[in-house]
Tab-separated table of C-alpha atoms and ligand atoms in Angstrom:
chain	number	residue	atom	x	y	z
A	1	MET	CA	0.000	0.000	0.000
A	2	LYS	CA	1.299	3.383	-1.013
A	3	LEU	CA	1.484	6.598	0.974
A	4	LYS	CA	0.284	9.567	-1.086
A	5	ARG	CA	-0.339	13.227	-0.355
A	6	LEU	CA	-3.864	14.243	0.608
A	7	ASP	CA	-4.027	16.987	-2.034
A	8	GLY	CA	-3.055	14.334	-4.599
A	9	TYR	CA	-5.969	12.102	-3.602
A	10	LEU	CA	-8.423	15.009	-3.442
A	11	SER	CA	-7.578	16.285	-6.921
A	12	LYS	CA	-7.284	12.843	-8.563
A	13	LEU	CA	-10.641	11.749	-7.153
A	14	GLY	CA	-12.418	14.971	-8.154
A	15	TYR	CA	-13.100	16.459	-4.701
A	16	CYS	CA	-11.274	19.734	-5.506
A	17	THR	CA	-8.240	21.002	-7.377
A	18	ARG	CA	-4.818	20.554	-5.829
A	19	GLY	CA	-4.676	24.329	-5.298
A	20	ASP	CA	-8.025	24.337	-3.479
A	21	ALA	CA	-7.159	21.441	-1.151
A	22	ARG	CA	-6.417	23.624	1.884
A	23	LYS	CA	-9.734	25.457	1.506
A	24	PHE	CA	-11.566	22.143	0.964
A	25	MET	CA	-10.035	20.741	4.150
A	26	LYS	CA	-11.267	23.732	6.142
A	27	MET	CA	-14.801	23.212	4.886
A	28	HIS	CA	-14.862	19.399	5.102
A	29	GLU	CA	-13.822	17.008	7.806
A	30	VAL	CA	-10.845	15.237	6.243
A	31	LYS	CA	-9.495	12.611	8.596
A	32	ILE	CA	-6.592	10.183	8.639
A	33	LYS	CA	-7.469	7.333	10.982
A	34	ASN	CA	-10.022	9.500	12.820
A	35	GLU	CA	-7.727	12.483	13.293
A	36	ARG	CA	-8.924	15.694	11.605
A	37	ILE	CA	-6.223	16.986	9.242
A	38	PHE	CA	-5.772	20.475	7.789
A	39	ASN	CA	-2.415	20.079	6.065
A	40	PRO	CA	-2.880	18.960	2.427
A	41	SER	CA	0.724	17.844	2.026
A	42	LEU	CA	0.452	15.084	4.649
A	43	LYS	CA	0.704	11.559	3.283
A	44	ALA	CA	-1.578	8.605	4.022
A	45	ILE	CA	-2.784	5.332	2.575
A	46	HIS	CA	-6.133	5.436	0.789
A	47	SER	CA	-8.031	3.241	3.245
A	48	ASP	CA	-7.097	5.422	6.246
A	49	ILE	CA	-8.742	8.565	4.832
A	50	SER	CA	-12.332	9.671	5.349
A	51	ILE	CA	-14.192	12.801	4.285
A	52	ASP	CA	-17.204	13.998	6.257
A	53	THR	CA	-17.348	10.511	7.842
A	54	GLU	CA	-17.506	8.790	4.419
A	55	PRO	CA	-14.633	6.634	3.112
A	56	LEU	CA	-12.694	8.201	0.246
A	57	ASP	CA	-14.026	7.304	-3.240
A	58	GLY	CA	-12.246	4.293	-4.800
A	59	GLU	CA	-8.887	4.808	-6.495
A	60	THR	CA	-10.427	3.326	-9.604
A	61	LEU	CA	-14.116	3.554	-10.398
A	62	THR	CA	-16.131	1.243	-12.648
A	63	ILE	CA	-19.878	1.643	-12.934
A	64	LEU	CA	-22.728	0.024	-14.803
A	65	MET	CA	-25.397	2.367	-16.166
A	66	ASN	CA	-28.750	1.846	-17.815
A	67	LYS	CA	-28.179	4.456	-20.517
A	68	PRO	CA	-31.263	6.512	-21.334
A	69	GLU	CA	-32.117	7.704	-24.831
A	70	GLY	CA	-30.722	11.065	-25.932
A	71	VAL	CA	-27.309	11.118	-24.254
A	72	VAL	CA	-24.043	10.631	-26.131
A	73	CYS	CA	-21.095	8.436	-25.157
A	74	SER	CA	-18.485	11.105	-25.849
A	75	HIS	CA	-16.426	13.638	-23.930
A	76	ASP	CA	-16.645	16.326	-26.599
A	77	ASP	CA	-19.986	16.278	-28.377
A	78	SER	CA	-22.260	19.297	-28.446
A	79	GLY	CA	-25.239	17.210	-27.253
A	80	LYS	CA	-26.037	16.054	-23.728
A	81	LEU	CA	-23.178	13.844	-22.547
A	82	ILE	CA	-23.668	10.590	-20.641
A	83	TYR	CA	-21.195	11.913	-18.034
A	84	SER	CA	-23.602	14.711	-17.107
A	85	LEU	CA	-25.787	12.056	-15.411
A	86	LEU	CA	-23.030	11.331	-12.867
A	87	PRO	CA	-22.214	13.184	-9.633
A	88	SER	CA	-20.015	16.192	-10.447
A	89	ARG	CA	-17.148	14.803	-8.352
A	90	TRP	CA	-16.993	11.726	-10.577
A	91	GLN	CA	-16.923	13.976	-13.639
A	92	ASP	CA	-13.828	15.704	-12.267
A	93	ARG	CA	-11.736	12.594	-11.689
A	94	ASN	CA	-8.343	12.332	-13.291
A	95	PRO	CA	-7.955	10.058	-15.201
A	96	LYS	CA	-11.445	10.639	-16.545
A	97	LEU	CA	-14.264	8.114	-16.515
A	98	SER	CA	-14.885	6.869	-20.056
A	99	THR	CA	-17.496	4.576	-21.512
A	100	VAL	CA	-16.401	1.060	-22.406
A	101	GLY	CA	-17.216	1.231	-26.104
A	102	ARG	CA	-20.169	3.341	-27.181
A	103	LEU	CA	-23.893	3.139	-27.621
A	104	ASP	CA	-25.617	5.403	-30.140
A	105	ARG	CA	-27.537	8.431	-28.858
A	106	ASP	CA	-30.845	6.650	-29.431
A	107	THR	CA	-29.734	3.283	-27.970
A	108	THR	CA	-30.634	2.477	-24.355
A	109	GLY	CA	-29.342	-0.101	-21.898
A	110	ALA	CA	-26.256	-1.599	-20.327
A	111	ILE	CA	-23.018	0.339	-20.555
A	112	LEU	CA	-19.921	0.284	-18.368
A	113	LEU	CA	-17.945	3.397	-17.514
A	114	THR	CA	-14.477	3.175	-16.005
A	115	ASP	CA	-11.378	5.243	-15.325
A	116	ASP	CA	-9.262	2.084	-15.444
A	117	GLY	CA	-7.608	2.411	-18.852
A	118	GLU	CA	-6.246	-1.123	-18.822
A	119	LEU	CA	-9.669	-2.628	-18.067
A	120	ASN	CA	-11.289	-0.459	-20.746
A	121	HIS	CA	-8.719	-1.583	-23.301
A	122	LYS	CA	-9.168	-5.238	-22.335
A	123	LEU	CA	-12.965	-5.083	-22.642
A	124	THR	CA	-12.990	-3.226	-25.972
A	125	SER	CA	-10.160	-5.100	-27.667
A	126	PRO	CA	-11.368	-6.892	-30.820
A	127	LYS	CA	-9.915	-10.072	-29.325
A	128	SER	CA	-12.006	-9.848	-26.159
A	129	ASN	CA	-15.041	-11.603	-27.731
A	130	ILE	CA	-17.344	-10.244	-25.064
A	131	SER	CA	-21.018	-11.107	-25.383
A	132	LYS	CA	-23.466	-8.233	-25.824
A	133	ILE	CA	-27.175	-8.960	-26.087
A	134	TYR	CA	-29.489	-6.425	-27.729
A	135	LYS	CA	-33.248	-6.297	-27.874
A	136	VAL	CA	-34.024	-5.045	-31.346
A	137	THR	CA	-37.309	-3.622	-32.598
A	138	LEU	CA	-37.595	-3.758	-36.382
A	139	ALA	CA	-39.426	-1.667	-38.945
A	140	HIS	CA	-40.404	-4.688	-41.094
A	141	PRO	CA	-41.379	-8.273	-40.200
A	142	LEU	CA	-38.574	-10.858	-40.282
A	143	LYS	CA	-38.207	-12.746	-43.557
A	144	GLY	CA	-37.008	-15.960	-41.934
A	145	ASP	CA	-33.409	-16.285	-43.123
A	146	GLU	CA	-31.874	-13.698	-40.756
A	147	ALA	CA	-30.750	-16.168	-38.047
A	148	LEU	CA	-28.947	-18.249	-40.667
A	149	ILE	CA	-27.269	-15.235	-42.278
A	150	PHE	CA	-26.154	-13.707	-38.942
A	151	GLY	CA	-25.006	-17.085	-37.604
A	152	SER	CA	-23.020	-17.985	-40.719
A	153	GLY	CA	-19.836	-16.081	-39.946
A	154	GLU	CA	-19.911	-15.009	-43.593
A	155	LEU	CA	-21.810	-11.717	-43.483
A	156	ILE	CA	-19.614	-8.829	-44.658
A	157	LEU	CA	-20.989	-5.382	-43.825
A	158	ASN	CA	-20.751	-2.485	-46.272
A	159	GLY	CA	-17.311	-0.914	-46.134
A	160	GLU	CA	-15.740	-3.900	-44.322
A	161	THR	CA	-13.369	-6.500	-45.742
A	162	LYS	CA	-13.702	-9.237	-43.129
A	163	PRO	CA	-16.900	-11.135	-42.302
A	164	LEU	CA	-18.554	-10.682	-38.915
A	165	LEU	CA	-18.156	-13.383	-36.319
A	166	PRO	CA	-21.273	-15.557	-35.948
A	167	ALA	CA	-24.094	-13.856	-34.037
A	168	THR	CA	-27.105	-15.522	-32.421
A	169	LEU	CA	-30.618	-14.366	-33.214
A	170	THR	CA	-33.543	-15.300	-30.963
A	171	ILE	CA	-36.987	-14.406	-32.254
A	172	VAL	CA	-39.433	-12.829	-29.795
A	173	ASP	CA	-42.061	-11.934	-32.395
A	174	GLU	CA	-41.904	-10.936	-36.056
A	175	LEU	CA	-40.835	-7.368	-35.209
A	176	THR	CA	-38.768	-8.069	-32.076
A	177	VAL	CA	-35.586	-10.108	-31.650
A	178	LEU	CA	-32.719	-10.634	-29.243
A	179	LEU	CA	-29.345	-10.487	-30.966
A	180	GLU	CA	-26.131	-11.649	-29.302
A	181	ILE	CA	-22.912	-10.364	-30.842
A	182	VAL	CA	-19.311	-10.665	-29.678
A	183	GLU	CA	-17.864	-7.703	-31.576
A	184	GLY	CA	-18.474	-3.990	-31.343
A	185	LYS	CA	-18.196	-2.540	-34.820
A	186	TYR	CA	-19.532	0.936	-35.563
A	187	HIS	CA	-23.359	0.816	-35.658
A	188	GLN	CA	-23.020	-2.938	-35.936
A	189	VAL	CA	-26.580	-4.003	-35.116
A	190	LYS	CA	-28.177	-1.351	-37.336
A	191	ARG	CA	-25.844	-2.254	-40.204
A	192	MET	CA	-26.548	-5.990	-39.781
A	193	PHE	CA	-30.279	-5.411	-40.184
A	194	GLY	CA	-29.570	-2.988	-43.030
A	195	ALA	CA	-27.736	-5.868	-44.742
A	196	VAL	CA	-30.932	-7.965	-44.661
A	197	ALA	CA	-33.104	-5.110	-45.991
A	198	ASN	CA	-34.622	-4.226	-42.632
A	199	ARG	CA	-34.285	-1.233	-40.287
A	200	VAL	CA	-33.848	-0.939	-36.539
A	201	ILE	CA	-36.385	1.388	-34.953
A	202	ALA	CA	-35.426	0.800	-31.303
A	203	LEU	CA	-32.319	-0.706	-29.773
A	204	HIS	CA	-31.768	-1.667	-26.154
A	205	ARG	CA	-28.692	-3.455	-24.798
A	206	VAL	CA	-29.921	-6.033	-22.327
A	207	SER	CA	-26.495	-7.197	-21.187
A	208	PHE	CA	-22.797	-6.540	-21.541
A	209	ASN	CA	-20.691	-9.557	-20.598
A	210	SER	CA	-22.356	-10.889	-17.426
A	211	TYR	CA	-23.768	-7.477	-16.488
A	212	THR	CA	-27.498	-6.879	-16.821
A	213	ILE	CA	-29.426	-3.749	-15.896
A	214	ASP	CA	-32.629	-5.423	-14.664
A	215	ASP	CA	-32.406	-3.629	-11.324
A	216	LEU	CA	-31.641	-0.180	-12.793
A	217	ALA	CA	-34.170	2.337	-14.121
A	218	GLU	CA	-33.136	4.399	-17.181
A	219	GLY	CA	-30.361	6.799	-16.198
A	220	GLU	CA	-29.560	4.889	-13.012
A	221	TYR	CA	-26.141	3.394	-12.317
A	222	LYS	CA	-24.308	1.369	-9.713
A	223	ILE	CA	-20.695	0.966	-8.720
A	224	LEU	CA	-19.236	-2.426	-9.619
B	1	LIG	N1	-25.127	-1.384	-32.694
B	1	LIG	C1	-25.693	-0.249	-33.142
B	1	LIG	O1	-26.049	-0.148	-34.298
B	1	LIG	N2	-25.867	0.774	-32.277
B	1	LIG	C2	-25.518	0.703	-30.975
B	1	LIG	O2	-25.708	1.669	-30.216
B	1	LIG	C3	-24.932	-0.489	-30.526
B	1	LIG	C4	-24.749	-1.524	-31.408
């Protein structure tokens, strides 16, 4: 376990800037092992620090959100950003929280956000083969050959050179399916249905890896 300066923790975890640490410590009860501290240059281990009787936020933060419609998975878009749904302290962490992959503005459902760059890289790597299950609402009734085409491992999307890995289609009714994919290509689900002359009118990610959002309302999140 590493000793680090209090102002380092406070700025890295988004409580205040390094320069404002002294002021922050006057206004909030920052304690090391139950002793109130006012000197921001003192060093401590993470687990010994509390702020206003709460333990310090985790050194890394990974959360699962049920993404609502209308927010974008980007740090620099002009629209409403997914990060704006989080407590402001979490928005000020350094390194920043980033989404693990992206969902389109109009897609809802399970998305992870993390400030652990290594974890993010591992989960988004094309080799990761992580299962993602989408509930898809279609504009036109299924024709009947979609499961075979998606499962073939031979479907090449427009603009791509390699075929998609096999995907599993489960029919709910003629306008609703569950689709399990293990890749995360740009607009993949919409392009797959485009390739079979259909159109996605609503898209909801039911699960990412083993994470499901059954217990989360739209816009809600939980720490993993
Ligand atoms: N595929 C899409 O087309 N859009 C998403 O948001 C996710 C997967």
